[in-house]
Short mmCIF file of N, CA and C and ligand atoms in Angstrom, two decimals:
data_model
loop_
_atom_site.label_atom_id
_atom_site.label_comp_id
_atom_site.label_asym_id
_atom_site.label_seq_id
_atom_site.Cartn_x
_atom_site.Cartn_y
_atom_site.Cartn_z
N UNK A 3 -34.72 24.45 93.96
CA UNK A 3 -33.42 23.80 93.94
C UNK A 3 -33.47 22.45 94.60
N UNK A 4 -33.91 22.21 96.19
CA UNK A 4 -34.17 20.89 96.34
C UNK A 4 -34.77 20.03 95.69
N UNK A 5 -35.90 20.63 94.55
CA UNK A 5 -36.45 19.59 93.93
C UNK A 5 -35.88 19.08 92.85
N UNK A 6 -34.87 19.50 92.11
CA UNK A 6 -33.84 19.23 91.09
C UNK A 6 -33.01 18.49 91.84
N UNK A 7 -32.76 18.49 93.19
CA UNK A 7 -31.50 18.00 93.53
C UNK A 7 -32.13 16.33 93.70
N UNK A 8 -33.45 16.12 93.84
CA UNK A 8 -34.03 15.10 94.40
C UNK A 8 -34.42 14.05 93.13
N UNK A 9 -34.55 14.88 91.75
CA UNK A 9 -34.64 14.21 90.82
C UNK A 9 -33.37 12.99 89.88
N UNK A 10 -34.27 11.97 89.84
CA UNK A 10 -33.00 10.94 89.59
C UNK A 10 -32.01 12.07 87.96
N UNK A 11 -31.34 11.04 87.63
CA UNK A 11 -30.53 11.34 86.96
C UNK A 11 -31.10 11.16 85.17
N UNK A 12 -31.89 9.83 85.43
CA UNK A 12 -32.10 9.19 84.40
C UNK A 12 -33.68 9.85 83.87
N UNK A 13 -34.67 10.61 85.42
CA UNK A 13 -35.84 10.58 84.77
C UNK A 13 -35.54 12.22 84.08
N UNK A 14 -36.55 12.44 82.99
CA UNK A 14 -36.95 13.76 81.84
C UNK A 14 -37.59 14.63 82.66
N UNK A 15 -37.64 15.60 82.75
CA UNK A 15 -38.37 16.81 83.12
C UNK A 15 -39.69 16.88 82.27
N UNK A 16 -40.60 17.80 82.42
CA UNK A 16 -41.75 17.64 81.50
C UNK A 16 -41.34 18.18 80.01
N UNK A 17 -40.37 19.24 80.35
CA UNK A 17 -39.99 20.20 79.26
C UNK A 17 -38.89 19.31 78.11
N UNK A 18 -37.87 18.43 78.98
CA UNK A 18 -37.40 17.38 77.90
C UNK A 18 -38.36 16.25 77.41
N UNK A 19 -39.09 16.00 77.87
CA UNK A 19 -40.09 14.69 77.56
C UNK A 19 -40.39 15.71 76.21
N UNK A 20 -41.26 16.83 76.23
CA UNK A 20 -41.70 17.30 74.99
C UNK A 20 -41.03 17.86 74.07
N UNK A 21 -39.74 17.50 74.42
CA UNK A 21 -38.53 18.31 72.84
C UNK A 21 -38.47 16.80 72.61
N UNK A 22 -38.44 15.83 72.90
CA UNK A 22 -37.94 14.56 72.53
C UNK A 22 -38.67 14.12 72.02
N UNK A 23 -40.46 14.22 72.48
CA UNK A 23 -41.52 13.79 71.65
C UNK A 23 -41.40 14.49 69.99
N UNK A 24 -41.02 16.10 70.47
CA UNK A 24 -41.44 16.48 69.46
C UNK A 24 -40.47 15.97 68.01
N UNK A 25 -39.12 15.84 68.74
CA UNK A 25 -38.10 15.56 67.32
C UNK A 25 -38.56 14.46 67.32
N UNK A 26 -39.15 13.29 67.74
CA UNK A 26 -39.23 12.03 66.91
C UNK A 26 -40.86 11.88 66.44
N UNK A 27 -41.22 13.14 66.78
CA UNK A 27 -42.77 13.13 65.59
C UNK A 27 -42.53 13.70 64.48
N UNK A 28 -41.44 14.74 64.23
CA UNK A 28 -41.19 15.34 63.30
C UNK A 28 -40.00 14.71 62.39
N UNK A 29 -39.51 13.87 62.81
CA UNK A 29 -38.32 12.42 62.24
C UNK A 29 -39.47 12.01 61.38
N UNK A 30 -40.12 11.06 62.66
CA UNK A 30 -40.99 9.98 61.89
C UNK A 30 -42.07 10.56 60.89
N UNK A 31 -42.27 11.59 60.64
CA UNK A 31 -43.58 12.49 59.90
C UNK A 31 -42.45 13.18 58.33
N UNK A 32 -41.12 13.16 58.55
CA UNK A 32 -40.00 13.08 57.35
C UNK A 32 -39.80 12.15 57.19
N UNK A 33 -39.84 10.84 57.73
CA UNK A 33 -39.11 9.57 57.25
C UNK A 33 -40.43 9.26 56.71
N UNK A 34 -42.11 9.29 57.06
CA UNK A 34 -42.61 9.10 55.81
C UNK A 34 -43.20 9.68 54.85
N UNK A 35 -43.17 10.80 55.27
CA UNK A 35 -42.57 11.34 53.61
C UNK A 35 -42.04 11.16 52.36
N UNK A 36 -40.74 10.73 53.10
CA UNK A 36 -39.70 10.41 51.83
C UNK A 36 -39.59 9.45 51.78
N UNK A 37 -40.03 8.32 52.81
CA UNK A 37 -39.99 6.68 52.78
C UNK A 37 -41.08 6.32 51.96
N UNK A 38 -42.47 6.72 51.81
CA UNK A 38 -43.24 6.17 51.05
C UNK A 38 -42.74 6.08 49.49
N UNK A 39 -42.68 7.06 49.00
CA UNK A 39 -42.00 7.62 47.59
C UNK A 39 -41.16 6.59 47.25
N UNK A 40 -40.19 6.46 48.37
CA UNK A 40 -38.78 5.73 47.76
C UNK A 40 -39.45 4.26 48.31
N UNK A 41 -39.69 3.83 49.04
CA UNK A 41 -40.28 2.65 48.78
C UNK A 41 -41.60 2.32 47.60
N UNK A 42 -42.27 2.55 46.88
CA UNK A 42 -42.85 2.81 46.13
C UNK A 42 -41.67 2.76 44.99
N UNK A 43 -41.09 3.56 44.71
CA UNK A 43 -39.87 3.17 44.10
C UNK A 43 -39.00 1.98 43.48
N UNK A 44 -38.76 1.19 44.78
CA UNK A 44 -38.20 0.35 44.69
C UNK A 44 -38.90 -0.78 44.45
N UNK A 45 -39.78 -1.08 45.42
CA UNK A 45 -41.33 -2.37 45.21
C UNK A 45 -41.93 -2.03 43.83
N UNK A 46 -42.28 -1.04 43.58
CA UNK A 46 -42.65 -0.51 41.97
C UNK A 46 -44.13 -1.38 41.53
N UNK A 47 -44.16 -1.95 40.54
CA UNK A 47 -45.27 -2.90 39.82
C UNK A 47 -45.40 -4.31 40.52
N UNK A 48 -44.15 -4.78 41.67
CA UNK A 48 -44.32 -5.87 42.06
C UNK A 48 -45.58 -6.10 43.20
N UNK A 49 -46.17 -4.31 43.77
CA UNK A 49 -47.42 -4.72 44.24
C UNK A 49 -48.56 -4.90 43.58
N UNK A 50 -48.37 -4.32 41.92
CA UNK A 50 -49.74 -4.69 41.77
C UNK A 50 -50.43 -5.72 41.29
N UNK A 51 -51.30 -5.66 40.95
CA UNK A 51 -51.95 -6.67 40.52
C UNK A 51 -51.49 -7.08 39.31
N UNK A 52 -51.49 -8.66 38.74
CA UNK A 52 -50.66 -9.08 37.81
C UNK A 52 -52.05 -9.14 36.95
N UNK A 53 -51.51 -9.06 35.19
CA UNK A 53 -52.90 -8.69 34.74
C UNK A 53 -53.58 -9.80 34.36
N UNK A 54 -54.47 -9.70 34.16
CA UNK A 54 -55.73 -10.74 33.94
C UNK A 54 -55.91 -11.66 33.03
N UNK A 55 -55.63 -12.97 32.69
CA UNK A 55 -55.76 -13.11 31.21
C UNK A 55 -56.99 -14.18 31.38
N UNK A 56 -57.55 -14.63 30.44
CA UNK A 56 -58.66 -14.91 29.93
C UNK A 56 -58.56 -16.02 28.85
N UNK A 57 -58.68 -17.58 28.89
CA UNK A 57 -58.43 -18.65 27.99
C UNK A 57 -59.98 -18.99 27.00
N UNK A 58 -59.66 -18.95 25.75
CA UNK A 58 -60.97 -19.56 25.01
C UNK A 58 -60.98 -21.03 25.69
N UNK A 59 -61.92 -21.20 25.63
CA UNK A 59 -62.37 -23.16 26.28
C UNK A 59 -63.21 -23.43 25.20
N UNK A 60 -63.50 -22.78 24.13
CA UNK A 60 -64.73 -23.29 23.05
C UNK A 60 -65.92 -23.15 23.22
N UNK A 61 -66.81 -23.89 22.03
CA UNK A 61 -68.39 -23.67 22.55
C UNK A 61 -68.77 -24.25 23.62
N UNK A 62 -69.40 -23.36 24.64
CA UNK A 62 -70.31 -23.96 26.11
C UNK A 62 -71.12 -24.82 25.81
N UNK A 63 -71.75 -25.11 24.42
CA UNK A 63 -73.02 -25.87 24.04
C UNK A 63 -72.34 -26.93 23.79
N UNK A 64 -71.01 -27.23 23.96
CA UNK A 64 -70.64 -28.16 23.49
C UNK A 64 -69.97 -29.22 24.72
N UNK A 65 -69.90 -28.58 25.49
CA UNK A 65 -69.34 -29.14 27.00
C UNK A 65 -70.63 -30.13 27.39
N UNK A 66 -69.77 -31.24 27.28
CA UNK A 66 -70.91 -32.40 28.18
C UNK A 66 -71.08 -32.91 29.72
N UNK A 67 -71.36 -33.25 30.05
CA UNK A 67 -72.03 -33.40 31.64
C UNK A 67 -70.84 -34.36 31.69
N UNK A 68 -70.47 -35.53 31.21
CA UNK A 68 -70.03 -36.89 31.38
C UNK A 68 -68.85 -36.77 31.36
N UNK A 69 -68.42 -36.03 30.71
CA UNK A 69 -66.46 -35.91 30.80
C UNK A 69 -66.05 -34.40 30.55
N UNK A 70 -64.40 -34.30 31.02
CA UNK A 70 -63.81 -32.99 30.49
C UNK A 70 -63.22 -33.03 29.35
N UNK A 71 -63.40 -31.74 29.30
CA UNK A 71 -62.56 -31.14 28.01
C UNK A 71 -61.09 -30.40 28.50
N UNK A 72 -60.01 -31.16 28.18
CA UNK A 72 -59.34 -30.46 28.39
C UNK A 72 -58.44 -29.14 26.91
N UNK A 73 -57.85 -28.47 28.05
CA UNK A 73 -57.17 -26.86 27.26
C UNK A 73 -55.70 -26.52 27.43
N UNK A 74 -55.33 -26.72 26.60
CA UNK A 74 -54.07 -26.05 26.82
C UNK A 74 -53.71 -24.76 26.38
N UNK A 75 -52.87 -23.69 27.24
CA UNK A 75 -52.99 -22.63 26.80
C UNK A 75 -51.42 -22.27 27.15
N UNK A 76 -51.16 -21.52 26.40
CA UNK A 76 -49.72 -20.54 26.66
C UNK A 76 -49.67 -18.94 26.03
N UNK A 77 -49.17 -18.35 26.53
CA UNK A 77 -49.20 -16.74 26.58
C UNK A 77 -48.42 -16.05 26.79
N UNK A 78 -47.53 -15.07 27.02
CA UNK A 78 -46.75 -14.28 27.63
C UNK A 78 -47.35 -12.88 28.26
N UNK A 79 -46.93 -13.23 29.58
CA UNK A 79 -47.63 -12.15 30.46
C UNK A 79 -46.43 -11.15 30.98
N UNK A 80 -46.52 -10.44 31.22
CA UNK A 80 -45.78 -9.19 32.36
C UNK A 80 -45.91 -9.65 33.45
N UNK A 81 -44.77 -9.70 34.29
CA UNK A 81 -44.61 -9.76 35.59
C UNK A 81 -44.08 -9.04 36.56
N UNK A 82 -44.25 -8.12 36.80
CA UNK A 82 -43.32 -7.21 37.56
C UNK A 82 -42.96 -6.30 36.56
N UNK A 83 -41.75 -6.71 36.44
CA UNK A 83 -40.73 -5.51 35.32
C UNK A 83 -39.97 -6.88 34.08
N UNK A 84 -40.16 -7.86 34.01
CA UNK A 84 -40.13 -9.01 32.78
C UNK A 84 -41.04 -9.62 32.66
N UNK A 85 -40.86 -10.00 31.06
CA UNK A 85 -42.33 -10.91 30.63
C UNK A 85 -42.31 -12.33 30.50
N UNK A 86 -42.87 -13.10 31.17
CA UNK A 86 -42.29 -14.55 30.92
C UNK A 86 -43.68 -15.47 30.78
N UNK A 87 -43.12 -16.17 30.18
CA UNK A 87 -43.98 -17.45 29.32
C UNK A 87 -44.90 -17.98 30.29
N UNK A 88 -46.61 -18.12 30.10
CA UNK A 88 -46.88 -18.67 31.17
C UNK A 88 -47.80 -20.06 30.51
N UNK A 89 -47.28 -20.80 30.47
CA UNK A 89 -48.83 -22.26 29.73
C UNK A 89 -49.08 -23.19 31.14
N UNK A 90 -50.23 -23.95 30.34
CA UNK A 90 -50.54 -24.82 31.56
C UNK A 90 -51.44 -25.30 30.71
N UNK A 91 -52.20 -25.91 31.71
CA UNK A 91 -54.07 -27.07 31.74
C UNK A 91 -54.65 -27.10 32.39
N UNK A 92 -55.98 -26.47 31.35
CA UNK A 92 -57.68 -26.81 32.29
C UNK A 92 -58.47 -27.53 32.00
N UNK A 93 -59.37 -28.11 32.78
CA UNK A 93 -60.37 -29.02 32.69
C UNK A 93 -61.27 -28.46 32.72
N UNK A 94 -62.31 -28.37 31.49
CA UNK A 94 -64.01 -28.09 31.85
C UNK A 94 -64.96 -28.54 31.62
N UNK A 95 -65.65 -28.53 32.36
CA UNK A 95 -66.75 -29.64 31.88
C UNK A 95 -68.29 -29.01 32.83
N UNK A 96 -69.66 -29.28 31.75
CA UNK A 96 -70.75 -28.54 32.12
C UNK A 96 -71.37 -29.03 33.21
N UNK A 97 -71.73 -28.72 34.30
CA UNK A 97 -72.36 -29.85 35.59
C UNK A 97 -74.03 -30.31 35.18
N UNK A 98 -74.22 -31.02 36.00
CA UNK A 98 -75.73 -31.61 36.17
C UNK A 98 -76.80 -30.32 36.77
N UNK A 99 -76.16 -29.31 36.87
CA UNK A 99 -77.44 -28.30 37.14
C UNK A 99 -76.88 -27.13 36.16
N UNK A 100 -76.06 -27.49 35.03
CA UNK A 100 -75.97 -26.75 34.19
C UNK A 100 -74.49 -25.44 34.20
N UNK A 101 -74.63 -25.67 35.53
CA UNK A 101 -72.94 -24.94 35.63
C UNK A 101 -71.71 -25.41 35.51
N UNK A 102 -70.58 -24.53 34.66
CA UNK A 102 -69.62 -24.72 33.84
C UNK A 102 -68.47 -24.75 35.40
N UNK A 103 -68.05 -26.06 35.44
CA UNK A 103 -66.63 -26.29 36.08
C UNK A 103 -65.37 -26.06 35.53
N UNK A 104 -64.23 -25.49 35.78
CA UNK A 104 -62.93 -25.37 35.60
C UNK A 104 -61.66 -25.26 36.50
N UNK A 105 -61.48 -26.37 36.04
CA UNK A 105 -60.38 -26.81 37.27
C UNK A 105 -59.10 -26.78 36.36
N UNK A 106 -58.01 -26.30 37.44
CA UNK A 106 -56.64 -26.09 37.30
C UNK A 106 -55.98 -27.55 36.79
N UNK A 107 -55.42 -28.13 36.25
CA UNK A 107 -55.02 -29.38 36.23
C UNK A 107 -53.48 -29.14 36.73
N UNK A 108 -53.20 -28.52 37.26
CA UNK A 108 -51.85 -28.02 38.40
C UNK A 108 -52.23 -28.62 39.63
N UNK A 109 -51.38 -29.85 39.71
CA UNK A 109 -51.68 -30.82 40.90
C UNK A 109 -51.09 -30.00 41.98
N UNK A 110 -51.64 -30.15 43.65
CA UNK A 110 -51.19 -29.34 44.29
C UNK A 110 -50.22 -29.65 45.23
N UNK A 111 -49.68 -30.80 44.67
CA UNK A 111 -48.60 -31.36 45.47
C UNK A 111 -47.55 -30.70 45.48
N UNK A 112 -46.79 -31.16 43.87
CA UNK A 112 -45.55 -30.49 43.45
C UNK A 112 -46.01 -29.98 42.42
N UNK A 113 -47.21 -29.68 41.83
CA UNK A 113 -47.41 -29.25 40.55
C UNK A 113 -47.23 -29.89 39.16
N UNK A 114 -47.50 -31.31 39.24
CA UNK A 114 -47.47 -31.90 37.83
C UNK A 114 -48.73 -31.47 37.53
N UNK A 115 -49.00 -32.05 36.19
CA UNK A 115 -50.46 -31.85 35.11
C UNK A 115 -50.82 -33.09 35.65
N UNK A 116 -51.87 -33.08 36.28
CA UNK A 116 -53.02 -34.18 36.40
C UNK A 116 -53.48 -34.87 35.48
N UNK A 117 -53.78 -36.07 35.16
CA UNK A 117 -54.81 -36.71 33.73
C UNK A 117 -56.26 -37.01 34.13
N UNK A 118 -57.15 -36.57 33.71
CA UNK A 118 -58.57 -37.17 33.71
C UNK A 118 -58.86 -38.46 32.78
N UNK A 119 -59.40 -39.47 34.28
CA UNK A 119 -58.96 -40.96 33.85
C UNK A 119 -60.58 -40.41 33.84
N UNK A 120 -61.72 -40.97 32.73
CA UNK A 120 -62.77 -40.92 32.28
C UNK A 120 -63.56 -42.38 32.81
N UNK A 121 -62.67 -43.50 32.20
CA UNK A 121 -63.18 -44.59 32.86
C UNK A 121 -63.51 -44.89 34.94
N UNK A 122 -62.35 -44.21 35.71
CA UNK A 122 -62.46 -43.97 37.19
C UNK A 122 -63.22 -42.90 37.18
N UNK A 123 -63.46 -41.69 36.40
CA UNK A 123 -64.68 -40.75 37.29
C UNK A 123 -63.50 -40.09 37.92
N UNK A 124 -61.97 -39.72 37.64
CA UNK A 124 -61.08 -38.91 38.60
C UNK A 124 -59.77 -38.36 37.51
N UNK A 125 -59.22 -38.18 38.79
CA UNK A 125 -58.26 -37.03 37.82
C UNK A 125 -56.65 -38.15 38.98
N UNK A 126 -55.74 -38.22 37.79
CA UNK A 126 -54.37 -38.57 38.55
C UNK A 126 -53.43 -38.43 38.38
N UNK A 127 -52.83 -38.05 39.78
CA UNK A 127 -51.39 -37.16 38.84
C UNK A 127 -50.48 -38.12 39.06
N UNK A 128 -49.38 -38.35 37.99
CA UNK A 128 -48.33 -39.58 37.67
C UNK A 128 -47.08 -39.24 38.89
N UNK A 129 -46.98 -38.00 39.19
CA UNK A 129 -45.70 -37.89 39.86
C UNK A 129 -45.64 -38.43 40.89
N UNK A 130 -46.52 -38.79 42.51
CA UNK A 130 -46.57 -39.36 43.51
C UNK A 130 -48.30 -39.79 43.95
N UNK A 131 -48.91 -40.36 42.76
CA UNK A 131 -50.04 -41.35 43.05
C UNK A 131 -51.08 -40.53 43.70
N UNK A 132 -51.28 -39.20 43.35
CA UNK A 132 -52.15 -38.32 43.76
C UNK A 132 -53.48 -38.98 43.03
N UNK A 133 -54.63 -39.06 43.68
CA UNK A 133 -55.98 -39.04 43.08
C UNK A 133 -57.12 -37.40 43.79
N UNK A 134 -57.55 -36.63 42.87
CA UNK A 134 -58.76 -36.40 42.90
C UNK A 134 -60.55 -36.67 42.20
N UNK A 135 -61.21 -36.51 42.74
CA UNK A 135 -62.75 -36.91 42.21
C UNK A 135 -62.97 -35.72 41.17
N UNK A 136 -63.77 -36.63 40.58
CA UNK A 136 -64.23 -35.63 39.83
C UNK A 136 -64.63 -34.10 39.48
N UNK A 137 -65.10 -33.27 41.06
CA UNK A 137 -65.03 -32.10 41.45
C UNK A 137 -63.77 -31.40 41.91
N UNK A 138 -62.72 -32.50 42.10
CA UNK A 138 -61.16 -32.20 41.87
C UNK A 138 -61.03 -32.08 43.56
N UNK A 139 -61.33 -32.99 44.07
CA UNK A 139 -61.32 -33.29 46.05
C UNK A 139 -60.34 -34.52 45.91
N UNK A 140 -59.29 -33.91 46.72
CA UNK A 140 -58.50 -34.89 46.85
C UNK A 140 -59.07 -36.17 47.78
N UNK A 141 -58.86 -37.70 46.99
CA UNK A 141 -59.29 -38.74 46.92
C UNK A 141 -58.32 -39.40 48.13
N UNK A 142 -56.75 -39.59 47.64
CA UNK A 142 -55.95 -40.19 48.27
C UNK A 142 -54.41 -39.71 47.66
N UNK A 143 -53.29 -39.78 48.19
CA UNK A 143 -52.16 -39.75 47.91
C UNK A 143 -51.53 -38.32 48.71
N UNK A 144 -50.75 -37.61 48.29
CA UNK A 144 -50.01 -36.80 48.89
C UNK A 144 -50.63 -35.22 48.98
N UNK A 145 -51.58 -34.98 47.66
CA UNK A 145 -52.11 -33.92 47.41
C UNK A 145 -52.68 -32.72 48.68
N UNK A 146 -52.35 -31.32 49.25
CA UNK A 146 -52.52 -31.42 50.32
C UNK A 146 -53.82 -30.47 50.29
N UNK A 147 -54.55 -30.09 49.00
CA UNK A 147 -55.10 -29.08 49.09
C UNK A 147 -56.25 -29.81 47.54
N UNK A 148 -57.73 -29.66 47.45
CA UNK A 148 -58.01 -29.91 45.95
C UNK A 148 -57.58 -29.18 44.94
N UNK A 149 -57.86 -29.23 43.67
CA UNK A 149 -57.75 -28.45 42.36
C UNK A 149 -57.82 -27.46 42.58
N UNK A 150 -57.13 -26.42 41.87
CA UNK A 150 -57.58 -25.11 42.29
C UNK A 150 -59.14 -24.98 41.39
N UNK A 151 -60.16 -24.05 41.91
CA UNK A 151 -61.39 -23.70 40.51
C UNK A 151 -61.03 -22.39 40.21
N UNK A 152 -61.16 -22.51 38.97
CA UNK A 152 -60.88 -21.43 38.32
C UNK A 152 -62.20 -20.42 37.51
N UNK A 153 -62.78 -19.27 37.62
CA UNK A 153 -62.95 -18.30 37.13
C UNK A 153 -63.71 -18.69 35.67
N UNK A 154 -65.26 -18.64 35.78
CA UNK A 154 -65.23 -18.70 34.03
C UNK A 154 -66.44 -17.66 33.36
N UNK A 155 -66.53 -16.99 31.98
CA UNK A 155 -67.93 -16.45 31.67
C UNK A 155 -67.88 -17.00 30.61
N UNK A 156 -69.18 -16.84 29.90
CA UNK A 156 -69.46 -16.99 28.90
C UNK A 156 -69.67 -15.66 27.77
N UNK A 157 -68.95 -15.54 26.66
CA UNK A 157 -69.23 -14.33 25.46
C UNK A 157 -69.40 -15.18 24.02
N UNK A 158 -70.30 -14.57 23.45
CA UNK A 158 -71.16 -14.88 22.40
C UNK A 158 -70.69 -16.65 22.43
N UNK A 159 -71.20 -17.30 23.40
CA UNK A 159 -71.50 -18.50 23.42
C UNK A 159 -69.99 -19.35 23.38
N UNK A 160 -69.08 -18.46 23.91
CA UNK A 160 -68.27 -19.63 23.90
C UNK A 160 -67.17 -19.19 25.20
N UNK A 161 -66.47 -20.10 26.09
CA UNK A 161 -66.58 -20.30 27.19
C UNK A 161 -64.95 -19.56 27.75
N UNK A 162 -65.07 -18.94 28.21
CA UNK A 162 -63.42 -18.65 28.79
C UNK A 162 -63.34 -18.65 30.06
N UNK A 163 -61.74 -19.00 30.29
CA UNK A 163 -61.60 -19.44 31.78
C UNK A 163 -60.12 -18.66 32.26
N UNK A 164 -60.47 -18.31 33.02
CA UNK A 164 -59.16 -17.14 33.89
C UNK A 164 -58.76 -17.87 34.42
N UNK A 165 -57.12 -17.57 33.81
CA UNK A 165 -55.75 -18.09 33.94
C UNK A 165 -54.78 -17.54 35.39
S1 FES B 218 -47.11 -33.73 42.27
FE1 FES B 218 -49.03 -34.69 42.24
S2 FES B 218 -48.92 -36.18 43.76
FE2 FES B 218 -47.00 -35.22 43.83
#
């Protein structure tokens, strides 16, 4: 009895500490339970992976060292739970040790289409005086990041590049 009388008000006994542990292990061990499910639910397809698409670029034998080829492509993809229109522009072009470059022409400023000026050896985007080099390294202007590179193989000799 003195030792109850001596105990504050506010501290748990050993025997409440472990009913209290136990209802909020057995809360939290129902909440995910039924929280995974229903979150899963709701997030749905927006975690997964968006699917893959794959652009013809033409014959590889045909890509020259000296300039790009550019591609335009448009498609309709799935996104989530709607399908919406996706086009754009790539640049490819074969390197000096024989490997196939492909660059995003999605400037990384605000996202205009870049032009490959052939005569400068660069790429420039019209909206705020962006320059990148030829490997798509930003040169000068606002650009805060280079080209994106993009993804490429080769099947029965002709060149595709992931979009
Ligand atoms: S969008 Fe290209 S420099 Fe601004």
């Amino acid at each position: 009895m003195a030792g109850e009388q001596e105990r504050q008000p506010t501290q748990l006994s050993r025997r409440e500490a472990l009913k209290t542990m136990g209802f909020w292990s057995v809360s939290g061990a129902a909440a995910a339970v039924l929280g995974v499910p229903g979150l899963r639910f709701f997030v749905g397809k927006s975690l997964e992976p968006g699917d893959e698409h794959w652009v013809e670029a033409g014959p590889v034998k045909e890509l020259s060292p000296r300039t790009f080829r550019a591609i335009r492509y448009q498609f309709r993809s799935k996104d989530a739970w709607r399908e919406v229109d996706r086009q754009g522009l790539v640049y490819v072009r074969v390197q000096e040790d024989g490997t196939v470059l492909a660059l995003s022409a999605q400037c990384t400023h605000l996202g205009c289409l870049v032009g490959w000026r052939e005569a400068e050896d660069r790429f420039a985007c019209p909206c705020h005086t962006g320059f990148y080099d030829a490997q798509g390294k930003v040169i000068s202007g606002p650009p805060p990041r280079p080209l994106v590179r993009l993804e490429t193989r080769v099947e029965n000799g002709t060149l595709l590049v992931r979009v």
